[in-house]
Structures are given as C-alpha cells and as structure tokens.
Coordinates of C-alpha atoms in Angstrom, one line a residue:
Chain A
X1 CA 50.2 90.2 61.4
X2 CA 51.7 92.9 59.7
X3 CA 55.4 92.6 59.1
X4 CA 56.3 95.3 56.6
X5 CA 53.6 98.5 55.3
X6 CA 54.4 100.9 53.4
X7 CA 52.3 104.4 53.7
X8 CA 51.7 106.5 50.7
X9 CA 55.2 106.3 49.8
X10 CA 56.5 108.2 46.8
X11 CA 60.1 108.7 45.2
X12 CA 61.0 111.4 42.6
X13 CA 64.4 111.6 41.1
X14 CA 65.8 114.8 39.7
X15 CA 67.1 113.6 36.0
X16 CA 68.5 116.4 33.7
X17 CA 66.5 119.1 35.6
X18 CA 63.4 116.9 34.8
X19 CA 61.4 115.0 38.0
X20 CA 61.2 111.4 37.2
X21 CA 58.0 109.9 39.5
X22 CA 59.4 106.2 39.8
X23 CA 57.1 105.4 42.6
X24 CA 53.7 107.2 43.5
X25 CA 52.0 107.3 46.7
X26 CA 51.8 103.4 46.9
X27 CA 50.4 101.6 50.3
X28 CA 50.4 98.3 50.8
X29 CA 51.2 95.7 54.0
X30 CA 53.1 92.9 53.8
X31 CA 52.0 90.2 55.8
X32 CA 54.2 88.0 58.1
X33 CA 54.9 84.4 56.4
X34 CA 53.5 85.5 52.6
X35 CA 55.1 85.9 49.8
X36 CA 54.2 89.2 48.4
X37 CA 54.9 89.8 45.0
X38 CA 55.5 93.0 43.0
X39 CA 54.9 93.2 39.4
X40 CA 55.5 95.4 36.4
X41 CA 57.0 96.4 33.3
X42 CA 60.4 97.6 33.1
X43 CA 60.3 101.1 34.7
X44 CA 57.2 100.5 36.7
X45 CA 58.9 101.3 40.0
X46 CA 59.8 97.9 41.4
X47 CA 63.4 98.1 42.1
X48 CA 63.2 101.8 43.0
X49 CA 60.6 99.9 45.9
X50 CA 63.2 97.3 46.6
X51 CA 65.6 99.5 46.9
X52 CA 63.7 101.7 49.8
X53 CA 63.1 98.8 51.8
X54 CA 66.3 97.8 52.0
X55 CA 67.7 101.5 53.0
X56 CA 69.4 102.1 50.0
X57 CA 67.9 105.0 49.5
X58 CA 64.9 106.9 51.4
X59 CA 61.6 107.8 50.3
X60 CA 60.5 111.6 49.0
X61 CA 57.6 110.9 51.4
X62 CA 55.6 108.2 53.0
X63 CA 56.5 106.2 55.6
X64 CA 58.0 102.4 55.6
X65 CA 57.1 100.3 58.7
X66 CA 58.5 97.0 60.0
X67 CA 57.4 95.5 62.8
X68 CA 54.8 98.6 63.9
X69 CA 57.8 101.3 63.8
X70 CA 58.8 103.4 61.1
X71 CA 61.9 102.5 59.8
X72 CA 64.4 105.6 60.1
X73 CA 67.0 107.1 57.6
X74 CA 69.7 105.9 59.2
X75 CA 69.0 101.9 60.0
X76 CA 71.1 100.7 62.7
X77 CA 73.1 97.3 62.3
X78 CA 70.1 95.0 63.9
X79 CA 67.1 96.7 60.9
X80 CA 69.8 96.1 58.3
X81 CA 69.7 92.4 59.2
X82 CA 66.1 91.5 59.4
X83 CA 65.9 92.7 55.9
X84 CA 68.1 90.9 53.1
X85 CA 68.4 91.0 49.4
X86 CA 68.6 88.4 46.4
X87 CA 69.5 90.0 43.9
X88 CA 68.9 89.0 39.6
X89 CA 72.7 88.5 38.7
X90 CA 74.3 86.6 41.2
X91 CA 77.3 86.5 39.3
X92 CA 78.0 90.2 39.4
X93 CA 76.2 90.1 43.2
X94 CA 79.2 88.5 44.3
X95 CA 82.4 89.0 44.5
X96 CA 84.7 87.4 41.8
X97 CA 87.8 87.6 44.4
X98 CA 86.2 86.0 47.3
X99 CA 85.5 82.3 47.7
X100 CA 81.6 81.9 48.2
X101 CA 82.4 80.7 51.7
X102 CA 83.8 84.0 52.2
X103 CA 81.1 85.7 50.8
X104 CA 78.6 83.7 53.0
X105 CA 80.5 84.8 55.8
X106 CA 80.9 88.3 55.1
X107 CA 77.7 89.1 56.6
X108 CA 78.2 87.0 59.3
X109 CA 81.0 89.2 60.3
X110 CA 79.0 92.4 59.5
X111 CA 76.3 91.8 62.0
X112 CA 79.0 89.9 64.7
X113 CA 76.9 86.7 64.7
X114 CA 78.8 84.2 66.3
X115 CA 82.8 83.2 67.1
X116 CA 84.8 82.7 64.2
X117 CA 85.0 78.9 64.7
X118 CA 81.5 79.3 65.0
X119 CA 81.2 81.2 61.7
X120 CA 82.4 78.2 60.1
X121 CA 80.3 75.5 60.8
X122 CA 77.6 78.5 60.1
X123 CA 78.9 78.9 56.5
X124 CA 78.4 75.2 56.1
X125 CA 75.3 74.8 57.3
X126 CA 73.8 78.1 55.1
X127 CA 75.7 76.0 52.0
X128 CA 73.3 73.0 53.3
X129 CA 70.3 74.7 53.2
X130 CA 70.2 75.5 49.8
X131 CA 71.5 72.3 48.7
X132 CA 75.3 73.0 48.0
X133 CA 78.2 70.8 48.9
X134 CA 80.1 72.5 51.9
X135 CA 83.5 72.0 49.8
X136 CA 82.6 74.6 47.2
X137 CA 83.3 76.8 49.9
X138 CA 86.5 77.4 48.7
X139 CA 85.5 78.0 45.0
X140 CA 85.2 81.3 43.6
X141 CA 81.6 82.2 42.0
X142 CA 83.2 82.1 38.7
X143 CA 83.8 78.2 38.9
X144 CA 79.9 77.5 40.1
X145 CA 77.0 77.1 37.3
X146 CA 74.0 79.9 37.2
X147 CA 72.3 77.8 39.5
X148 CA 74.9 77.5 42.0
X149 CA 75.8 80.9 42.2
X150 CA 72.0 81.9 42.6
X151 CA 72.0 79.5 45.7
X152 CA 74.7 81.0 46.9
X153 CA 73.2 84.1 46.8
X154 CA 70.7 82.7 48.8
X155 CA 72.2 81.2 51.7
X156 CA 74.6 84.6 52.0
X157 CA 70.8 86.4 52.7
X158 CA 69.5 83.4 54.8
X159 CA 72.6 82.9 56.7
X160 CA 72.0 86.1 59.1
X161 CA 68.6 84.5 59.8
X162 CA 66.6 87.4 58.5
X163 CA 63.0 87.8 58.7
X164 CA 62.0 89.5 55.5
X165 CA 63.9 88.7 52.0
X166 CA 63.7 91.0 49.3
X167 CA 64.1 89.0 45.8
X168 CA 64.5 91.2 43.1
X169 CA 64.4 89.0 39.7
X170 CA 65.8 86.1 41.4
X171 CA 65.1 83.6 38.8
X172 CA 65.5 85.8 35.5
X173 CA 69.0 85.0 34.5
X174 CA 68.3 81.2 35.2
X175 CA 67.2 78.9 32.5
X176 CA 63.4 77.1 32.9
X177 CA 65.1 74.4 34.4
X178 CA 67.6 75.7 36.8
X179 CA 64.7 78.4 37.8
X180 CA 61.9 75.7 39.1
X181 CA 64.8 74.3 41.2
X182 CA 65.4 77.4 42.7
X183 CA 61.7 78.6 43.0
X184 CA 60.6 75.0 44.9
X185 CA 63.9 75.8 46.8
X186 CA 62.8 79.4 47.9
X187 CA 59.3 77.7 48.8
X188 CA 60.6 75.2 50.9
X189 CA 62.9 77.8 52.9
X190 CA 60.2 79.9 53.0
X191 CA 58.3 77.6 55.0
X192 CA 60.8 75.8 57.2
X193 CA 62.4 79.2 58.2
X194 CA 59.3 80.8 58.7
X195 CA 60.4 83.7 56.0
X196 CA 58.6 86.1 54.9
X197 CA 59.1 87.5 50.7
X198 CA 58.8 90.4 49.0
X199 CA 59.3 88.9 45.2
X200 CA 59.8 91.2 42.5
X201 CA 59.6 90.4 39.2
X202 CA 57.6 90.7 35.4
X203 CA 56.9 86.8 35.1
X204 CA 53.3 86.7 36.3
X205 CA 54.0 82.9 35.4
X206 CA 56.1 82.4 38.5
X207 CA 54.1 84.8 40.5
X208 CA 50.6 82.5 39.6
X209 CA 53.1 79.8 41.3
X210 CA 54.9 81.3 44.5
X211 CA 53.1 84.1 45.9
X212 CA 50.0 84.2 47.8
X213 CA 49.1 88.2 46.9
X214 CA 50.6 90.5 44.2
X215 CA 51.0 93.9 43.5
X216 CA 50.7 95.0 40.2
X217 CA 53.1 98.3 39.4
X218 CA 52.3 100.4 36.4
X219 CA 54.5 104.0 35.9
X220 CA 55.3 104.0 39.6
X221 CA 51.2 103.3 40.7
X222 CA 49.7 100.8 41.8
X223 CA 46.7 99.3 39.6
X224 CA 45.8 96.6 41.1
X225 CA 46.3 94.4 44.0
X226 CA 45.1 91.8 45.6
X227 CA 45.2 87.4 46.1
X228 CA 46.6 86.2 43.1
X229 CA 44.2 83.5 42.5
X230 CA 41.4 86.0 42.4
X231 CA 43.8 88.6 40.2
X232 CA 44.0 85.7 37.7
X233 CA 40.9 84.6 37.9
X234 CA 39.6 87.9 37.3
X235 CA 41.8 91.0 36.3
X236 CA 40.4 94.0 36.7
X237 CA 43.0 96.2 35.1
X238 CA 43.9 95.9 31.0
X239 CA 47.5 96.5 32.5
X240 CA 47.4 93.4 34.4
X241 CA 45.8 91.1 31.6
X242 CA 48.1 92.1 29.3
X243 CA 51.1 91.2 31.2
X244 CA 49.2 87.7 31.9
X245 CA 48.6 87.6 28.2
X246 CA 52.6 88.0 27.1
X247 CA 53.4 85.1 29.5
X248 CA 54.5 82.2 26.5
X249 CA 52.5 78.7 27.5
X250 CA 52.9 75.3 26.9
X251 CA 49.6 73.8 27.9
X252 CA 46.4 73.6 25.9
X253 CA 44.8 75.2 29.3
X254 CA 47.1 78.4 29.1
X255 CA 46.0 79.1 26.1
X256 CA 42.2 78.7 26.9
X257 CA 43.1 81.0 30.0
X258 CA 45.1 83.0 27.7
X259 CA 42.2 83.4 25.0
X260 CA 40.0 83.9 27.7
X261 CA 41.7 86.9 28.8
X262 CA 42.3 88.4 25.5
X263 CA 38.4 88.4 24.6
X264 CA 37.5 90.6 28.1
X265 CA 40.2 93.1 26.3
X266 CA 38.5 93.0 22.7
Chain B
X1 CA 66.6 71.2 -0.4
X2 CA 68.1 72.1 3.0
X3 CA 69.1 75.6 3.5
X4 CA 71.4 74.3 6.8
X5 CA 72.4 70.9 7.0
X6 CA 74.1 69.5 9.6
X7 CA 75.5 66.1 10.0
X8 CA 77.0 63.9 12.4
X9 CA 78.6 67.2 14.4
X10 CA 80.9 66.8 17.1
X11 CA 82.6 69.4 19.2
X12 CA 85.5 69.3 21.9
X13 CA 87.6 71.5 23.8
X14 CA 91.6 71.0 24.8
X15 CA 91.7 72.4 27.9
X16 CA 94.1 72.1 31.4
X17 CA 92.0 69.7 32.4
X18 CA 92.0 67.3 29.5
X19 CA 89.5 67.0 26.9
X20 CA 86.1 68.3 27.5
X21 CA 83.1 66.5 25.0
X22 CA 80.8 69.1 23.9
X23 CA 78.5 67.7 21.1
X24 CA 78.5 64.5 20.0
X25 CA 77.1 64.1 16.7
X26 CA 74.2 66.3 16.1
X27 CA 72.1 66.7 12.8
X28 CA 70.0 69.1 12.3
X29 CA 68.4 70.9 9.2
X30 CA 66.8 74.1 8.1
X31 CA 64.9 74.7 4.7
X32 CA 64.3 78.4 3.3
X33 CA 62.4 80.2 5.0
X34 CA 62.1 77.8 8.0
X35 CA 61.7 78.5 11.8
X36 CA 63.6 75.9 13.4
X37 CA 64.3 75.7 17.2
X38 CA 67.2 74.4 19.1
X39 CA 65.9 73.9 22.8
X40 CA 67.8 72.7 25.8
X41 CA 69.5 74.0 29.2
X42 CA 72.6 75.9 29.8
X43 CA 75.5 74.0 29.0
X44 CA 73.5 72.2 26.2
X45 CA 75.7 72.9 23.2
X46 CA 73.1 75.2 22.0
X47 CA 75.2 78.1 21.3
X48 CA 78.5 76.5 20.4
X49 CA 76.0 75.0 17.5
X50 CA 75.4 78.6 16.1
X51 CA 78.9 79.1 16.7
X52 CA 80.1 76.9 14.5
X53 CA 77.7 77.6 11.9
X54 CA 79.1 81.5 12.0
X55 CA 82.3 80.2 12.0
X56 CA 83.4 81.7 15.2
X57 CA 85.0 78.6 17.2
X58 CA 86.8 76.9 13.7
X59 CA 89.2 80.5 15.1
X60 CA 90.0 78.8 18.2
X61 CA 92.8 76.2 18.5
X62 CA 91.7 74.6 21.5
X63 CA 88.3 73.8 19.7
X64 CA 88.4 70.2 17.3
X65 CA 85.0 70.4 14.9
X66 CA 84.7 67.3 13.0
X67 CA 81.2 66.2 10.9
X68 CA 79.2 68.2 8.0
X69 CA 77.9 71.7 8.0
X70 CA 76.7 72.6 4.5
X71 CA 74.9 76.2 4.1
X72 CA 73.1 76.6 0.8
X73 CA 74.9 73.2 -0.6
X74 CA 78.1 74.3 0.1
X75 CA 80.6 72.2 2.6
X76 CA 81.4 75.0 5.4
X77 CA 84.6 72.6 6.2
X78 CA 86.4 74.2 3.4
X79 CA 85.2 77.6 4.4
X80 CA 88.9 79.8 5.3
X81 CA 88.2 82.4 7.3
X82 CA 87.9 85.1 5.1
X83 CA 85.2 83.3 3.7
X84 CA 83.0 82.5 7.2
X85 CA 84.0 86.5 8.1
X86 CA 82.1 87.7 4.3
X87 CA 79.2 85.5 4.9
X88 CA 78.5 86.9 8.8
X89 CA 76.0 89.6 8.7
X90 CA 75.1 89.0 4.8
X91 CA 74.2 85.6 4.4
X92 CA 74.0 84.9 7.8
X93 CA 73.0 87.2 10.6
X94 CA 72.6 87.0 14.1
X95 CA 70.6 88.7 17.1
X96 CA 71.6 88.4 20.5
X97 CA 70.0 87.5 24.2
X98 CA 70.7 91.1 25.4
X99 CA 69.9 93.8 22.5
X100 CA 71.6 96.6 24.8
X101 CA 75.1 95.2 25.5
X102 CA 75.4 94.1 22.3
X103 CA 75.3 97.5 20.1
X104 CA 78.7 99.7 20.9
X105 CA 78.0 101.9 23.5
X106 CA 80.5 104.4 21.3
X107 CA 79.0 105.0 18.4
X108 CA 75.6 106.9 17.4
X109 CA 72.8 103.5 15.7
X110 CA 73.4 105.2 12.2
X111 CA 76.8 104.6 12.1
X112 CA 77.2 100.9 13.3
X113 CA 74.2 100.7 11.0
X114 CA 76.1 101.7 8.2
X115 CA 78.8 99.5 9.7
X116 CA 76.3 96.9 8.7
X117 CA 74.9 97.9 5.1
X118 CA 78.5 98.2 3.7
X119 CA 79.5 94.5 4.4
X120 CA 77.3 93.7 1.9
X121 CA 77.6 97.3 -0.3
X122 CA 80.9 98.7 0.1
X123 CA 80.4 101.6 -1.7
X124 CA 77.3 103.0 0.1
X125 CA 77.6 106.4 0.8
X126 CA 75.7 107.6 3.8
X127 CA 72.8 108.7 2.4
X128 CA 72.3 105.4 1.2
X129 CA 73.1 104.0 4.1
X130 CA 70.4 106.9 5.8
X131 CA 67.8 106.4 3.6
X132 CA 68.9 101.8 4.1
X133 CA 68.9 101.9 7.7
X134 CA 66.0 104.5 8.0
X135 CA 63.8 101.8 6.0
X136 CA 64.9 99.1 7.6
X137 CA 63.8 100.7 11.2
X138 CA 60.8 101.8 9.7
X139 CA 59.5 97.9 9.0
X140 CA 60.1 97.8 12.7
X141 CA 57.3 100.0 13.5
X142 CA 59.9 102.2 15.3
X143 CA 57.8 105.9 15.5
X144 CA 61.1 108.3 15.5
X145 CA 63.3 107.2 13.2
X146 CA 65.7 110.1 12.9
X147 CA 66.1 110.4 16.3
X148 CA 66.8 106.8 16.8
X149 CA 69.5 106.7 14.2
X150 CA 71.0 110.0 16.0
X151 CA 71.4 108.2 19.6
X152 CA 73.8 105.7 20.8
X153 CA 72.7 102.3 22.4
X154 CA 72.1 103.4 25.8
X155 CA 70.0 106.2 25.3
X156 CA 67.3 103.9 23.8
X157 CA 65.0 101.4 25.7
X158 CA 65.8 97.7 25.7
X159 CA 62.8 97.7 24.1
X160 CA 63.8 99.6 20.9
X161 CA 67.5 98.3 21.1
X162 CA 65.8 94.9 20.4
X163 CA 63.8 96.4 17.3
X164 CA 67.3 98.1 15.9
X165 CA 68.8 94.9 16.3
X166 CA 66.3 92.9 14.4
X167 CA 66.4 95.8 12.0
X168 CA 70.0 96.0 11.4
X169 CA 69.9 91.6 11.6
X170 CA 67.8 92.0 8.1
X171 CA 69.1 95.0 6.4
X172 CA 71.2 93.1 4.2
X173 CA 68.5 90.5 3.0
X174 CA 69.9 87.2 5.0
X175 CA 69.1 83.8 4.2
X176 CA 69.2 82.8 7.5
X177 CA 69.0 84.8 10.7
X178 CA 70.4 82.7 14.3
X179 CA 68.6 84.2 17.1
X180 CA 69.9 83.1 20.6
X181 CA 67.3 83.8 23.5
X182 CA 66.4 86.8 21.7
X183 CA 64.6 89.2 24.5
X184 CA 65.3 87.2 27.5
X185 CA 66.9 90.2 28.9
X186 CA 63.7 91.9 28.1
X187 CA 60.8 91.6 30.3
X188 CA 58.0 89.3 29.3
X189 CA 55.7 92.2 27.3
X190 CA 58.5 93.3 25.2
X191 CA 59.5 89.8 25.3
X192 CA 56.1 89.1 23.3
X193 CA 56.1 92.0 21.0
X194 CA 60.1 91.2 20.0
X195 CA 58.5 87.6 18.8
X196 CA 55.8 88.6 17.1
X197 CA 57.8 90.9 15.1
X198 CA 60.6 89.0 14.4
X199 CA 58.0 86.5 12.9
X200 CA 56.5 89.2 10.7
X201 CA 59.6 90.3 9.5
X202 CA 61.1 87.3 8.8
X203 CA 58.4 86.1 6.9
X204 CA 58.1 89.3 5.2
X205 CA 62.0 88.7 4.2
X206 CA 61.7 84.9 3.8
X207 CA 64.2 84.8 5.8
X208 CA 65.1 81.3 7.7
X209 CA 65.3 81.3 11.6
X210 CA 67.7 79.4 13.7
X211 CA 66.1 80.0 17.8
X212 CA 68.0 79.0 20.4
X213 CA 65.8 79.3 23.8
X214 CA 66.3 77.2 27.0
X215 CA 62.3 77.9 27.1
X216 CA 59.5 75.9 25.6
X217 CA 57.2 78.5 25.7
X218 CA 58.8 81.0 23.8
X219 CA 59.4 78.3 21.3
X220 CA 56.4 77.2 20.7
X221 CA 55.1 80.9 19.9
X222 CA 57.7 81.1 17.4
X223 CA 58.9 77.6 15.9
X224 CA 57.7 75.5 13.1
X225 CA 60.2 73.4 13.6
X226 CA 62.2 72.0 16.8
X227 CA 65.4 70.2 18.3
X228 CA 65.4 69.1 21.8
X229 CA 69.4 69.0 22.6
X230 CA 70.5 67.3 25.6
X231 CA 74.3 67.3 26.9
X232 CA 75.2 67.5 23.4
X233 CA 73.1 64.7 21.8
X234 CA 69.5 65.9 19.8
X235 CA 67.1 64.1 22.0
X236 CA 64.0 64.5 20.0
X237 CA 62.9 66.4 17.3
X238 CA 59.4 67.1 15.0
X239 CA 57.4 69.4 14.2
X240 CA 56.3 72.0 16.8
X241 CA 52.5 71.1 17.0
X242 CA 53.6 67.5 17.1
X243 CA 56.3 67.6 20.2
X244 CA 53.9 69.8 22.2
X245 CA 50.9 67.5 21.6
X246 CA 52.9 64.7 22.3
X247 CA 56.4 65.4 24.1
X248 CA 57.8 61.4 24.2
X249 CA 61.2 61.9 25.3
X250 CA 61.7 61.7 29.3
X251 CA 64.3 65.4 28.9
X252 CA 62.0 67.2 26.8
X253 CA 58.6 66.7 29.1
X254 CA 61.0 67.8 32.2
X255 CA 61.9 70.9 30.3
X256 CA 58.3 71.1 29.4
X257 CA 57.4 70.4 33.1
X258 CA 59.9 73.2 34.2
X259 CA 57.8 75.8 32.9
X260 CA 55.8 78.1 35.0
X261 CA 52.0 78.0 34.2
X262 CA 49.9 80.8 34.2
X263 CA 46.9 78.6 35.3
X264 CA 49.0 77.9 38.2
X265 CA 50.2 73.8 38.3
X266 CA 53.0 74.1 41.1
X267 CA 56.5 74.1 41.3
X268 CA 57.7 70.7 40.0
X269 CA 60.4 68.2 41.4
X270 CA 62.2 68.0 38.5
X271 CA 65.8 65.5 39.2
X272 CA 69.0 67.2 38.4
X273 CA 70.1 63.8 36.1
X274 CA 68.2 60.9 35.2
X275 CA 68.8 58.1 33.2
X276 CA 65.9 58.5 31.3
X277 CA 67.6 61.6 30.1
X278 CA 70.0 59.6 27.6
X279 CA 67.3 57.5 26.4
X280 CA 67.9 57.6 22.1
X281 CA 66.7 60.2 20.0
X282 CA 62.8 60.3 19.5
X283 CA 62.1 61.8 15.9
X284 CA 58.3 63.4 15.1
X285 CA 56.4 62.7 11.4
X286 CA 56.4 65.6 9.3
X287 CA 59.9 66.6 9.9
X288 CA 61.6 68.0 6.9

C-alpha cells in the first residue's frame, strides 16, 4: 500500500532575482514498510525533498500525499507526528543545553503523548530501543560519542511512534564503524516497528545495503528509479553509474562490479 | 632514509578526571615521496598523531608527549615553537576533513593565498603572489581562476573549496602534506575526484602524504603504504596491496568488514570491543 506519493512536485526558489529549480516535477510513491532511498550529488534536490515532506516548506506545485489525502499547508499536530526526521549532524540537531532525556521528551510533550510519569518510563524505553543506557539520560549531547548522539537522535524520532522517518544523511558524520552499527540498528527498527524510510543520502554503498528501491536525483530530476538490485545490476543512466563508480571498495568483487560499470560508460 | 620517523610515541592528557592514555607507543615512518595511511575509528589517536607532528599539542600544558619524532633527520623534541610555527605550511602542510569551514569566511581566496605564499617568501608582492596562487589553482584544473581568487570561501562549491585547499596545501613546495579525511564532507563523486587529484599532484610535487581516514576504501585508492591504529597501539601495518589481500589482524578485518559494499554483502554485526582487538601488532613484508 501506498504510504507517501508525491505528484509532479516542483520547488523554485527566488535567489538574487534568479529562479533556482531545486526540485522538478518529480512523482514517485513510497510504499508502506520500504525503505525508499533518495540519491544524488550535492544540489540535486534531496534535502529541498526532505524538507517538503516534513512541512518545512511547501511545494511551488504538485501535490504530497500520505495516507490517500493530500497533505495541507498547514499540518495539524497529529500529520506532524507520523512524519519524523533524522537529521546528518546530530550534534548540532540537538540541543547542547538539554539533557538527551529532555530532548527525547520534548516531543513527547509536543504531541501530549502520555502523563508526565508516564513520559518517563517512555524516555527510557525510546533510550532502549536504540541500545543506550537509560542513565545517559541525564548527559548532555556534548558528553556522548558520534555514535551515541546519532542514536539519540533516533529514539527522539521513534519515540512519538511515527510511521514514516525521514533520514537525511544519517550515517555521514559517522565513521565506517560507528555507521554499520547504526545502519543494522535502523534495519532492525525498521522491521520490529513496522517503519517505513525515506533515506537520503550520496553513498549508493549504503543504499545497495538498506533500501529495497531508490530514487536517483540529478539537478532537481529524476533520472532513474527503480529496485535497487536491478538499478545496480543494470544502470540505465551515466548519472547513476557514475555515482556507483565513485563509491571506494575493498573487495576484489567491487572492483570487478566497478570495472564492469566503467566499460558500459567507455 | 625516512622522511617521518616516528618512535616509540606516547600521548596523555591531565585532565579533571585524572590522566587520560592516548597513544601508547606508536612508530610509524614515511620516505620522500610516500603515501602512507593511518587508519582507525574515532577516538583512535589518529589526529593527535598529526598533531604532534605539526607541533600543535607540544602548545598545550595538559598534553605530556614523550618518544622520537624526527622529520628530515632532525629530532622534533628540540623543536621551540618558533621553530614547529616556520615549518607549518612550508615544510609541512596540511588539508582538512571540511575544505569550506576551514578557509576564513572573511577574506577574498587571493588574500589568505597570499597569507600562504609569504610564509615561505616574505617579500612577495602581490603580483607574485597573483601570478603564485593563480598557478597553483591552475594545476588544479580549476576553469576560472580569476574569479576564484576574487571570491571568499562561501561563495565557492565544496567542491572547488577542496581544489583551493589542495592548491594553496602545495604552493610552497612541501615535503610532506598530512591530509585528515580529506573530502569526507564532500559527497562521494567529488570525494573521488579530490583523491585522484591529490594523487596527481602530489606525485607531480614529490610530495609525501600522511592520510588519515577512518575508511578503508578511501585508503586503499590512495595509499601505498598503511597503519592500522587501534586505541592508540599500531595494530598492523604493510604495504597496501598486502593488508587488503590479506587483512590478519582481528581490528583491521572488522574495519574492513564495516564497509558498505557496492555488490551489496549486508550490514555486518560487528562487536563494539573484543579481545581480539588488542591482539600484538601484525607487520606486512615490503614495508619500508
């Protein structure tokens, strides 16, 4: 079923008396319990997507669905919490004043989920989930590692029980390490929450390894899209082999892949 | 001979909480002209290593350095800090993760160019410095260089911020250039092209690399050479062809493991800490 679609949406921003086309009649649907990713180049458009649906901003025209309506200008307090966002730096995502606990909580007490005793045990159990100890709670971001503080950016989207996440670069600031925790993490939430993602990001490494289809964004268009096993298998686009091409490997079979690829492009 | 030698280097920090251990006896060296990589997670001691070859944390009083850093033959112990503050950005330069934040957003690229160009010439006037820097961004395959000279840092791409760093890293003929996580801020395409020329141009200058990456991949684009550093302690090291053909240490095949691949292998479980970790140091053939 068909969470999220987005209908020949388009944004243009008025920069210096000059229109700036960040996104361009784009469609696509997002299905319930996927995780759909979007991928490009700096500039392509992929925040600027993000950030429509989430309501930051509305579109120039086109239409944004969820759940068979279209989803107005205005989104009232219930929209705003099915649809949560990750976001790439979580240490300037949170607040440096505010425990994490606080943090978590915050949108707790935005939407009025629960009683405040309530709340609590909530905060704990969202710290739980992404495999924090409840006692750092009390710590400000500034004392957690990159990995922590990702998590806890995590657990403040999932604790609102949302049903579509918006990750915008959520691994990018975290070293290889710290980011294969996170992304077997996201997986395993994924599932046992019954999530559905909307993953942006310019790694087609992690896409190949946590999304089931993918968008590919080039100057605001889409150029190809489709099942990712099928979009690596076969890329249709120069665009999209490229980006699969600057991806540095390890293995002797990336390289084959990787030679592979470059040969359709010769 | 060794253009870098390290020996037996060992860092801590005198903090609130008592002592913290940072590096505990690293050695480590880099000939002319060599591309050598330090690899290893946050919190490594990768950067504090490039640190300390700059000079930058012998300034700090809570910081106690103690083992052998010798740069072209000479012992760096004796170094004052006049001495580490002449040989930063002439002998030894130094490009950063994030090209962008690390220009001043105040002034126009010519000028902290020429910033640059008279730490090594002081009495460059600014045509030389023009007709310097306008070279030097030429190499870089940078199509308008007049108007990049005229802008300041945020008016540029992080694309071409990256190429006026590498630029500006080399204009004063280094011996050896530290590059930490150079482009991870970028995404992975200009990621790929800041490599590729870094490699050209450093050849070009004979001009030795210290890397400092947290990934594998990157390193084995760009490395002849590489370090596997573990919570302070070099956990294996060899040639490049040699650790990826044959990773022996249990750390560096879980960082190897812990990259994504493009043929699509998974997400690994990869544990937090294992034992297996502080195994000794493994050390390649064909090292230098």
């Amino acid at each position: 079923m068909t969470l999220l679609a987005l209908k020949n949406v388009t944004k243009t921003f008025r920069v210096n008396q000059r229109e700036v086309h960040a996104v361009r009649d784009v469609s696509f649907d997002v299905r319930e319990g996927e995780c759909l990713a979007i991928v490009g180049e700096s500039g392509s458009g992929k925040t600027t997507l993000a950030n429509m649906i989430l309501g930051l901003f509305g579109a120039t025209s086109g239409e944004i669905h969820f759940r068979d309506s279209a989803l107005p200008a205005r989104r009232p307090t219930e929209l705003r919490r099915q649809i949560q966002f990750v976001q790439q730096n979580p240490l300037s995502a949170l607040n440096a004043k505010r425990s994490v606990g606080a943090s978590v909580r915050l949108g707790l007490e935005t939407y009025r989920i629960g009683e405040r005793a309530a709340r609590k045990a909530a905060v704990e159990a969202a710290l739980e989930a992404v495999g924090l100890e409840p006692e750092l709670a009390r710590r400000p971001p500034g004392a957690l590692s990159g990995g922590q503080r990702q998590r806890v950016g995590i657990a403040r989207a999932l604790a609102v029980e949302p049903s579509l996440v918006v990750l915008d670069e959520p691994t990018s600031a975290l070293d290889v390490l710290v980011q294969a925790r996170v992304l077997r993490l996201l997986n395993e939430l994924r599932a046992a929450k019954k999530l559905t993602y909307v993953f942006i990001t310019h790694d087609l490494a992690v896409v190949r390894n946590i999304a089931d289809r993918c968008v590919v964004l080039k100057e605001g268009q889409i150029v190809e899209m489709g099942e990712t096993t099928a979009i690596f298998d076969d890329p249709q686009h120069d665009y999209t082999r490229n980006l699969i091409r600057a991806v540095p490997v390890v293995d002797q079979t990336e390289v084959q892949l990787r030679d592979k690829l470059g040969r359709a492009n010769d | 001979m060794s253009l870098l030698s390290i020996r037996d280097l060992s860092l801590s920090f005198r903090g609130i909480h008592g002592v913290t251990e940072v590096l505990h006896g690293i050695a480590l060296d880099i000939a002319p002209g060599e591309k050598v990589a330090l690899v290893g997670e946050s919190g490594s001691g990768k950067s504090v290593t490039a640190r300390i070859v700059l000079g930058l944390l012998q300034e700090l009083a809570a910081a106690r350095i103690d083992g052998e850093v010798r740069f072209g033959g000479e012992d760096m112990r004796g170094f004052s800090r006049q001495q580490f503050a002449a040989n930063r950005g002439t002998e030894i330069s130094m490009i950063f993760q994030d090209p962008t934040s690390s220009l001043n957003p105040t002034f126009i690229i010519e000028r902290q160019f020429a910033e640059v160009i008279r730490r090594r010439n002081p009495g460059a006037s600014r045509e030389d410095c023009l007709r310097i820097a306008g070279e030097a961004l030429a190499e870089t395959a940078i199509p308008d260089v007049e108007r990049v000279l005229a802008s300041y840092p945020f008016q540029l791409s992080g694309g071409m911020n990256q190429r006026v760093m590498i630029a500006m890293a080399l204009v004063n003929k280094p011996k050896l250039l530290i590059a930490d996580e150079p482009g991870t801020a970028l995404d992975v395409t200009v990621q790929a092209q800041t490599l590729q020329l870094m490699r050209q141009l450093t050849d070009e200058h004979q001009a030795a690399v210290f890397f400092i990456s947290h990934n594998l991949g990157v390193v084995r684009e760009f490395a002849d050479r590489v370090y596997v550093i573990y919570r302070g302690r070099i956990v294996e090291d060899g040639p490049t062809e040699a650790i990826f053909a044959d990773p022996r240490h249990a750390y560096t095949r879980a960082l190897m493991a812990a990259v994504p691949r493009i043929t699509g292998m998974g997400l690994p479980d990869i544990p937090e800490r294992s034992d297996s970790f502080d195994a000794p140091q493994i050390s390649h053939e064909g090292g230098s």
